Amino acid sequence: MNRRLHPLALAAVLAATGAAHADVDHVDVRTSGININDGRVVVNPVNGQHIQIANAQTSYHLEMKAGCSGVNQRLTDTFVALGNAGMNGDVAEAMPAGTPITQVSHRGNESIGWTEAVLQVPTAGLGGSLNPVAICQQWVQQRLGQGASLQQVLAQDKTIVKPVTLSAVASCARPNGGGREWKTRTMQHQLTVVCKAGAVGGMGQAIQAQQPAPPKPPGSLTKNLAVVASSLKALTPQYVGQCPAKLPFQAEIQADAAGEVDYKITFPPNANTPQQTRTGKLVFNGPGTQKTPIFEFTANTGYPVGVARLDIEQAGQNKVHEDFKVQCVQAPVGGSVQFAPTPGGGGGPSDKVLAPSAPKPPLGVQAVPVQPPKPPLGIQAVPVEPPPPPAPARAIQAQ
């Protein structure tokens, strides 16, 4: 006589010895789209402690398929479950009591194609490493241990992701009373715990929890943001001119989903230039590419080979580099620094800098040698001659 196994049986059951066995040919499971609230649990703070779970349950939208091998074999059980059900062969390990499962209709057929199933998971029953309250409280304690104040910790939401296993289980049996066989197929998913921010009113006042954001309509697609491409460009890769010099830089970041990307650009120091950093955040409303503002790096002295670095905190490309050169020259007194045109193109901020030539006299003005001054008009200079000698005196005779 054979013993029939129910999916929630609490002990391992062995089919009757010598009975003919049925075989499960295949079973598989996959997600049915990516829904924004799948596996998402929100925990609100009350009096400075995350103890209030906002949503009573969370869901996973799945699809499963299964089939029996051989002739005259029928599916007897098909369901999806949270965790690894571990039901394989004619000896089926029992699942813990209270394991969330959702039955999938098989109608006694030999097989079913991809069939939708929504696995409902009560959030209050999540325990161990998946306990949302414990996850948020552990995060708060960790931040406080690092020297942050409670007000700083609760200033913004914190999202923590934990891995979970989901199962699809099928069993087959012969209508004539043959033994039953089980098979389990698993997939990896995640539990997303959102530890909500709270406003600190003052000394002795309770921390008021923020209302959770309203859920988006079913079918809305979302995913965790990842950076798929990034670059850092020196807008003046080679500079020759007077120092201190200001070199412009700009980064470009491509993300595959909506979210925020934190970035930092680090410029190298030298003997006379301290290390400089620029930080910022880009907000993406969906997949796309965005540029950062243009940042200036001030080089007090030359950099024969300089390397700037872009760091990104999100998953994906998290570090890129860009080379630049700075050569400091002494400009002539009274001169100015000008840009020389790039070979084959127009001038621009990335062109090499040349020293100016010597200054020229103003346009249309010629230098004339200095001549001695001329006498006034109509007056000629006459050389002065000495006066003639006086005539000798004559004797006067009396008449």
CSV table of C-alpha atoms in Angstrom, one decimal, residues 44-387:
chain,number,residue,atom,x,y,z
A,44,ASN,CA,9.4,52.5,9.7
A,45,PRO,CA,11.2,54.0,12.8
A,46,VAL,CA,9.2,54.6,16.0
A,47,ASN,CA,11.0,56.4,18.8
A,48,GLY,CA,14.3,56.0,17.1
A,49,GLN,CA,13.9,52.2,16.5
A,50,HIS,CA,12.9,50.4,13.3
A,51,ILE,CA,10.1,48.2,14.7
A,52,GLN,CA,7.1,48.9,12.4
A,53,ILE,CA,6.8,46.9,9.2
A,54,ALA,CA,4.6,48.9,6.8
A,55,ASN,CA,3.5,46.1,4.4
A,56,ALA,CA,1.8,42.9,5.7
A,57,GLN,CA,3.1,40.8,2.8
A,58,THR,CA,5.4,40.9,-0.2
A,59,SER,CA,5.0,39.1,-3.5
A,60,TYR,CA,7.1,37.3,-6.1
A,61,HIS,CA,5.7,37.1,-9.6
A,62,LEU,CA,6.9,33.7,-11.0
A,63,GLU,CA,6.2,31.2,-13.7
A,64,MET,CA,6.8,27.4,-13.5
A,65,LYS,CA,6.6,24.5,-15.9
A,66,ALA,CA,6.7,20.7,-15.3
A,67,GLY,CA,6.2,17.4,-17.0
A,68,CYS,CA,6.2,13.6,-16.3
A,69,SER,CA,8.1,11.0,-18.3
A,70,GLY,CA,6.7,7.8,-19.6
A,71,VAL,CA,3.3,6.8,-20.6
A,72,ASN,CA,0.2,7.2,-18.4
A,73,GLN,CA,1.9,9.4,-15.8
A,74,ARG,CA,0.2,12.4,-14.3
A,75,LEU,CA,1.2,15.5,-12.3
A,76,THR,CA,-0.1,15.2,-8.8
A,77,ASP,CA,1.4,18.4,-7.2
A,78,THR,CA,2.9,21.6,-8.6
A,79,PHE,CA,3.7,24.6,-6.4
A,80,VAL,CA,6.2,27.4,-5.8
A,81,ALA,CA,7.7,28.1,-2.4
A,82,LEU,CA,10.1,30.4,-0.6
A,83,GLY,CA,13.4,28.8,0.2
A,84,ASN,CA,14.8,25.5,-1.1
A,85,ALA,CA,12.0,22.9,-0.8
A,86,GLY,CA,14.5,20.1,-1.4
A,87,MET,CA,11.9,17.6,-2.4
A,88,ASN,CA,13.6,15.1,-4.8
A,89,GLY,CA,13.1,11.4,-5.7
A,90,ASP,CA,10.7,9.1,-3.8
A,91,VAL,CA,12.1,10.2,-0.5
A,92,ALA,CA,10.9,13.8,0.0
A,93,GLU,CA,12.4,16.0,2.7
A,94,ALA,CA,9.6,17.8,4.6
A,95,MET,CA,9.5,21.6,4.5
A,96,PRO,CA,9.3,23.6,7.7
A,97,ALA,CA,5.8,24.3,8.9
A,98,GLY,CA,4.6,27.7,7.7
A,99,THR,CA,6.7,27.8,4.6
A,100,PRO,CA,5.0,30.2,2.1
A,101,ILE,CA,3.8,28.3,-0.9
A,102,THR,CA,1.4,28.9,-3.8
A,103,GLN,CA,-0.2,26.0,-5.6
A,104,VAL,CA,0.0,26.0,-9.4
A,105,SER,CA,-2.9,24.4,-11.3
A,106,HIS,CA,-1.9,21.2,-13.3
A,107,ARG,CA,-5.4,19.7,-13.8
A,108,GLY,CA,-4.0,16.2,-13.7
A,109,ASN,CA,-2.2,16.6,-17.0
A,110,GLU,CA,1.0,14.9,-18.0
A,111,SER,CA,2.7,18.4,-18.2
A,112,ILE,CA,2.1,22.1,-18.0
A,113,GLY,CA,3.8,24.9,-19.9
A,114,TRP,CA,4.9,28.1,-18.4
A,115,THR,CA,2.2,28.9,-15.9
A,116,GLU,CA,2.0,32.1,-13.8
A,117,ALA,CA,2.0,32.0,-10.0
A,118,VAL,CA,2.2,34.8,-7.5
A,119,LEU,CA,4.0,33.7,-4.4
A,120,GLN,CA,2.6,35.6,-1.4
A,121,VAL,CA,5.1,35.9,1.6
A,122,PRO,CA,3.8,37.3,4.9
A,123,THR,CA,6.4,39.7,6.1
A,124,ALA,CA,5.7,39.1,9.8
A,125,GLY,CA,6.8,35.5,9.3
A,126,LEU,CA,10.2,36.3,7.9
A,127,GLY,CA,12.9,35.3,10.4
A,128,GLY,CA,16.6,34.6,10.8
A,129,SER,CA,18.7,36.5,8.3
A,130,LEU,CA,15.6,37.7,6.5
A,131,ASN,CA,14.0,39.4,9.5
A,132,PRO,CA,13.4,43.0,8.3
A,133,VAL,CA,13.2,44.6,11.7
A,134,ALA,CA,16.5,42.9,12.8
A,135,ILE,CA,18.1,43.9,9.5
A,136,CYS,CA,17.3,47.6,10.0
A,137,GLN,CA,18.2,47.6,13.7
A,138,GLN,CA,21.6,46.0,13.0
A,139,TRP,CA,22.3,48.7,10.4
A,140,VAL,CA,21.5,51.5,12.9
A,141,GLN,CA,23.7,50.0,15.5
A,142,GLN,CA,26.5,49.6,13.0
A,143,ARG,CA,26.3,53.3,12.0
A,144,LEU,CA,26.2,54.4,15.6
A,145,GLY,CA,29.3,52.3,16.3
A,146,GLN,CA,31.0,54.2,13.6
A,147,GLY,CA,30.5,57.5,15.3
A,148,ALA,CA,27.3,58.7,13.5
A,149,SER,CA,24.5,60.3,15.5
A,150,LEU,CA,21.0,58.9,15.4
A,151,GLN,CA,19.8,62.0,13.6
A,152,GLN,CA,22.4,61.4,10.9
A,153,VAL,CA,21.5,57.8,10.6
A,154,LEU,CA,17.8,58.5,10.2
A,155,ALA,CA,18.3,61.4,7.8
A,156,GLN,CA,17.6,59.3,4.7
A,157,ASP,CA,16.3,55.9,3.6
A,158,LYS,CA,18.6,52.9,3.7
A,159,THR,CA,18.1,50.0,1.3
A,160,ILE,CA,19.5,46.6,2.2
A,161,VAL,CA,19.4,43.6,-0.1
A,162,LYS,CA,19.5,40.0,1.1
A,163,PRO,CA,19.6,37.0,-1.2
A,164,VAL,CA,16.7,34.5,-1.1
A,165,THR,CA,16.0,31.1,-2.8
A,166,LEU,CA,12.7,30.4,-4.6
A,167,SER,CA,11.6,26.8,-5.5
A,168,ALA,CA,9.3,25.2,-8.0
A,169,VAL,CA,8.2,21.7,-7.0
A,170,ALA,CA,6.5,19.0,-9.1
A,171,SER,CA,5.5,15.4,-8.4
A,172,CYS,CA,4.3,12.6,-10.7
A,173,ALA,CA,2.4,9.4,-10.1
A,174,ARG,CA,0.7,6.6,-12.0
A,175,PRO,CA,-3.1,6.3,-11.8
A,176,ASN,CA,-2.8,2.6,-11.0
A,177,GLY,CA,-1.3,3.3,-7.7
A,178,GLY,CA,2.4,3.4,-8.5
A,179,GLY,CA,4.9,5.3,-6.3
A,180,ARG,CA,5.2,9.0,-6.5
A,181,GLU,CA,8.4,10.9,-7.4
A,182,TRP,CA,9.3,14.5,-6.6
A,183,LYS,CA,11.7,17.1,-8.2
A,184,THR,CA,12.6,20.6,-7.1
A,185,ARG,CA,14.1,23.4,-9.2
A,186,THR,CA,15.5,26.5,-7.5
A,187,MET,CA,16.4,30.1,-8.6
A,188,GLN,CA,18.0,33.0,-6.8
A,189,HIS,CA,16.2,36.2,-6.1
A,190,GLN,CA,16.4,38.9,-3.4
A,191,LEU,CA,14.6,40.4,-0.4
A,192,THR,CA,14.8,44.2,-0.5
A,193,VAL,CA,14.5,45.8,3.0
A,194,VAL,CA,13.9,49.6,3.1
A,195,CYS,CA,14.8,51.2,6.4
A,196,LYS,CA,12.8,54.4,6.3
A,197,ALA,CA,14.1,57.8,7.4
A,198,GLY,CA,12.6,59.7,10.3
A,199,ALA,CA,12.5,63.3,11.5
A,200,VAL,CA,14.0,64.0,14.9
A,201,GLY,CA,11.8,66.6,16.6
A,202,GLY,CA,14.0,67.5,19.6
A,203,MET,CA,15.1,66.4,23.0
A,204,GLY,CA,12.7,63.8,24.6
A,205,GLN,CA,10.4,63.8,21.5
A,206,ALA,CA,9.6,60.7,19.5
A,207,ILE,CA,11.0,60.3,16.1
A,208,GLN,CA,8.1,60.4,13.7
A,209,ALA,CA,8.1,57.8,11.0
A,210,GLN,CA,7.6,58.9,7.4
A,211,GLN,CA,4.8,57.5,5.5
A,212,PRO,CA,5.9,54.8,3.0
A,213,ALA,CA,5.7,55.7,-0.7
A,214,PRO,CA,2.5,54.5,-2.3
A,215,PRO,CA,3.1,51.2,-4.3
A,216,LYS,CA,3.3,51.6,-8.0
A,217,PRO,CA,0.7,49.8,-10.2
A,218,PRO,CA,1.4,46.1,-10.9
A,219,GLY,CA,3.4,45.4,-14.0
A,220,SER,CA,5.7,48.4,-13.5
A,221,LEU,CA,9.1,47.3,-14.3
A,222,THR,CA,12.2,48.2,-12.3
A,223,LYS,CA,15.6,46.9,-11.3
A,224,ASN,CA,18.5,47.9,-9.2
A,225,LEU,CA,20.6,50.6,-10.9
A,226,ALA,CA,24.0,49.6,-12.3
A,227,VAL,CA,26.6,51.7,-14.0
A,228,VAL,CA,27.3,50.1,-17.4
A,229,ALA,CA,29.8,52.7,-18.8
A,230,SER,CA,31.7,55.7,-17.5
A,231,SER,CA,34.5,58.0,-18.7
A,232,LEU,CA,36.6,60.9,-17.5
A,233,LYS,CA,37.8,63.5,-20.0
A,234,ALA,CA,40.5,66.2,-19.6
A,235,LEU,CA,39.2,69.1,-21.7
A,236,THR,CA,42.8,70.4,-21.7
A,237,PRO,CA,44.9,67.3,-21.9
A,238,GLN,CA,48.2,69.1,-22.6
A,239,TYR,CA,48.8,72.6,-21.2
A,240,VAL,CA,51.8,74.8,-21.8
A,241,GLY,CA,51.7,78.3,-20.3
A,242,GLN,CA,51.9,80.3,-17.1
A,243,CYS,CA,51.2,78.6,-13.7
A,244,PRO,CA,49.1,78.3,-11.6
A,245,ALA,CA,47.0,76.7,-14.4
A,246,LYS,CA,43.3,75.7,-14.3
A,247,LEU,CA,42.5,72.5,-16.2
A,248,PRO,CA,38.8,71.6,-16.9
A,249,PHE,CA,37.6,68.0,-16.5
A,250,GLN,CA,34.2,66.4,-17.1
A,251,ALA,CA,32.9,62.8,-16.5
A,252,GLU,CA,30.1,60.9,-18.3
A,253,ILE,CA,28.2,58.1,-16.7
A,254,GLN,CA,25.7,55.6,-18.2
A,255,ALA,CA,23.2,53.8,-16.0
A,256,ASP,CA,20.8,51.0,-16.9
A,257,ALA,CA,17.9,51.9,-14.7
A,258,ALA,CA,16.4,54.7,-12.6
A,259,GLY,CA,18.2,55.8,-9.4
A,260,GLU,CA,21.1,57.8,-8.1
A,261,VAL,CA,24.9,57.6,-8.8
A,262,ASP,CA,27.4,59.0,-6.4
A,263,TYR,CA,30.8,59.9,-7.9
A,264,LYS,CA,34.2,61.4,-6.9
A,265,ILE,CA,36.9,62.8,-9.0
A,266,THR,CA,40.4,62.8,-7.5
A,267,PHE,CA,43.3,65.0,-8.8
A,268,PRO,CA,46.9,64.0,-7.9
A,269,PRO,CA,49.2,66.1,-5.7
A,270,ASN,CA,52.8,67.2,-6.3
A,271,ALA,CA,55.4,69.0,-4.3
A,272,ASN,CA,53.6,72.4,-4.6
A,273,THR,CA,50.0,71.3,-5.4
A,274,PRO,CA,47.8,69.6,-2.7
A,275,GLN,CA,45.4,66.8,-3.6
A,276,GLN,CA,42.0,68.0,-4.8
A,277,THR,CA,38.7,66.1,-5.0
A,278,ARG,CA,35.3,66.9,-6.5
A,279,THR,CA,32.2,64.9,-5.5
A,280,GLY,CA,28.6,64.9,-6.7
A,281,LYS,CA,25.5,62.9,-7.5
A,282,LEU,CA,23.6,62.2,-10.7
A,283,VAL,CA,19.9,61.3,-10.6
A,284,PHE,CA,18.6,59.1,-13.4
A,285,ASN,CA,14.9,58.9,-14.2
A,286,GLY,CA,15.5,55.8,-16.3
A,287,PRO,CA,18.3,54.2,-18.4
A,288,GLY,CA,20.5,56.7,-20.0
A,289,THR,CA,23.7,58.8,-20.1
A,290,GLN,CA,24.4,62.0,-18.1
A,291,LYS,CA,27.4,64.3,-17.8
A,292,THR,CA,28.7,65.8,-14.6
A,293,PRO,CA,29.4,69.6,-14.3
A,294,ILE,CA,32.8,70.8,-15.5
A,295,PHE,CA,35.3,70.7,-12.7
A,296,GLU,CA,38.6,72.8,-12.6
A,297,PHE,CA,41.8,71.4,-11.3
A,298,THR,CA,44.4,74.0,-10.2
A,299,ALA,CA,48.0,73.0,-10.8
A,300,ASN,CA,50.5,75.3,-9.1
A,301,THR,CA,53.5,73.7,-10.9
A,302,GLY,CA,54.1,71.3,-13.7
A,303,TYR,CA,52.9,67.7,-14.2
A,304,PRO,CA,55.0,65.8,-16.8
A,305,VAL,CA,52.5,62.9,-16.4
A,306,GLY,CA,49.4,63.5,-14.3
A,307,VAL,CA,46.6,61.0,-13.8
A,308,ALA,CA,43.0,62.0,-12.6
A,309,ARG,CA,40.7,59.3,-11.3
A,310,LEU,CA,36.9,58.9,-11.4
A,311,ASP,CA,35.4,56.7,-8.6
A,312,ILE,CA,31.7,55.5,-8.7
A,313,GLU,CA,30.0,53.9,-5.7
A,314,GLN,CA,27.3,52.0,-7.5
A,315,ALA,CA,27.6,48.5,-9.0
A,316,GLY,CA,29.3,48.3,-12.4
A,317,GLN,CA,32.2,50.4,-13.7
A,318,ASN,CA,33.6,51.9,-10.5
A,319,LYS,CA,36.9,53.4,-11.5
A,320,VAL,CA,38.4,55.1,-14.6
A,321,HIS,CA,41.5,57.2,-15.2
A,322,GLU,CA,42.5,60.1,-17.4
A,323,ASP,CA,46.0,61.4,-18.2
A,324,PHE,CA,47.1,65.0,-18.5
A,325,LYS,CA,50.3,67.1,-18.8
A,326,VAL,CA,51.1,70.6,-17.5
A,327,GLN,CA,54.3,72.5,-18.5
A,328,CYS,CA,54.8,75.9,-16.8
A,329,VAL,CA,56.6,78.6,-18.8
A,330,GLN,CA,57.6,82.2,-18.0
A,331,ALA,CA,55.8,84.8,-20.0
A,332,PRO,CA,57.8,87.8,-21.4
A,333,VAL,CA,57.4,91.0,-19.4
A,334,GLY,CA,54.4,93.0,-20.7
A,335,GLY,CA,53.4,90.1,-22.9
A,336,SER,CA,50.4,87.8,-22.8
A,337,VAL,CA,49.7,84.2,-23.4
A,338,GLN,CA,47.8,83.2,-26.5
A,339,PHE,CA,46.4,80.0,-27.9
A,340,ALA,CA,47.9,78.5,-31.0
A,341,PRO,CA,45.5,76.7,-33.4
A,342,THR,CA,45.5,72.9,-33.4
A,343,PRO,CA,46.9,71.4,-36.6
A,344,GLY,CA,44.0,70.6,-38.8
A,345,GLY,CA,41.4,72.4,-36.7
A,346,GLY,CA,40.4,75.5,-34.9
A,347,GLY,CA,41.7,76.8,-31.6
A,348,GLY,CA,40.2,75.7,-28.3
A,349,PRO,CA,40.8,75.1,-24.7
A,350,SER,CA,42.6,71.9,-25.5
A,351,ASP,CA,45.2,73.6,-27.7
A,352,LYS,CA,48.9,74.1,-26.9
A,353,VAL,CA,49.8,77.5,-25.5
A,354,LEU,CA,52.6,79.6,-27.0
A,355,ALA,CA,54.5,82.6,-25.7
A,356,PRO,CA,53.9,85.9,-27.6
A,357,SER,CA,56.4,87.7,-29.9
A,358,ALA,CA,58.0,91.0,-28.9
A,359,PRO,CA,55.6,93.9,-28.9
A,360,LYS,CA,55.4,96.0,-32.1
A,361,PRO,CA,54.8,99.8,-32.4
A,362,PRO,CA,51.2,101.0,-32.9
A,363,LEU,CA,49.8,100.6,-36.4
A,364,GLY,CA,50.7,103.5,-38.8
A,365,VAL,CA,53.3,105.1,-36.5
A,366,GLN,CA,57.0,105.2,-37.7
A,367,ALA,CA,60.0,106.1,-35.8
A,368,VAL,CA,61.8,109.4,-37.1
A,369,PRO,CA,65.4,110.3,-36.1
A,370,VAL,CA,65.6,113.4,-34.0
A,371,GLN,CA,66.9,116.5,-35.9
A,372,PRO,CA,68.4,119.6,-34.3
A,373,PRO,CA,65.9,122.5,-34.0
A,374,LYS,CA,65.7,125.0,-36.8
A,375,PRO,CA,65.9,128.9,-36.3
A,376,PRO,CA,62.6,130.8,-36.5
A,377,LEU,CA,61.1,131.4,-40.0
A,378,GLY,CA,62.8,134.3,-42.0
A,379,ILE,CA,65.7,134.8,-39.7
A,380,GLN,CA,69.1,133.8,-40.8
A,381,ALA,CA,72.1,133.6,-38.7
A,382,VAL,CA,75.0,136.0,-39.7
A,383,PRO,CA,78.4,135.5,-38.4
A,384,VAL,CA,79.7,138.3,-36.3
A,385,GLU,CA,82.8,140.1,-37.7
A,386,PRO,CA,85.1,142.2,-35.5
A,387,PRO,CA,84.8,146.0,-35.9
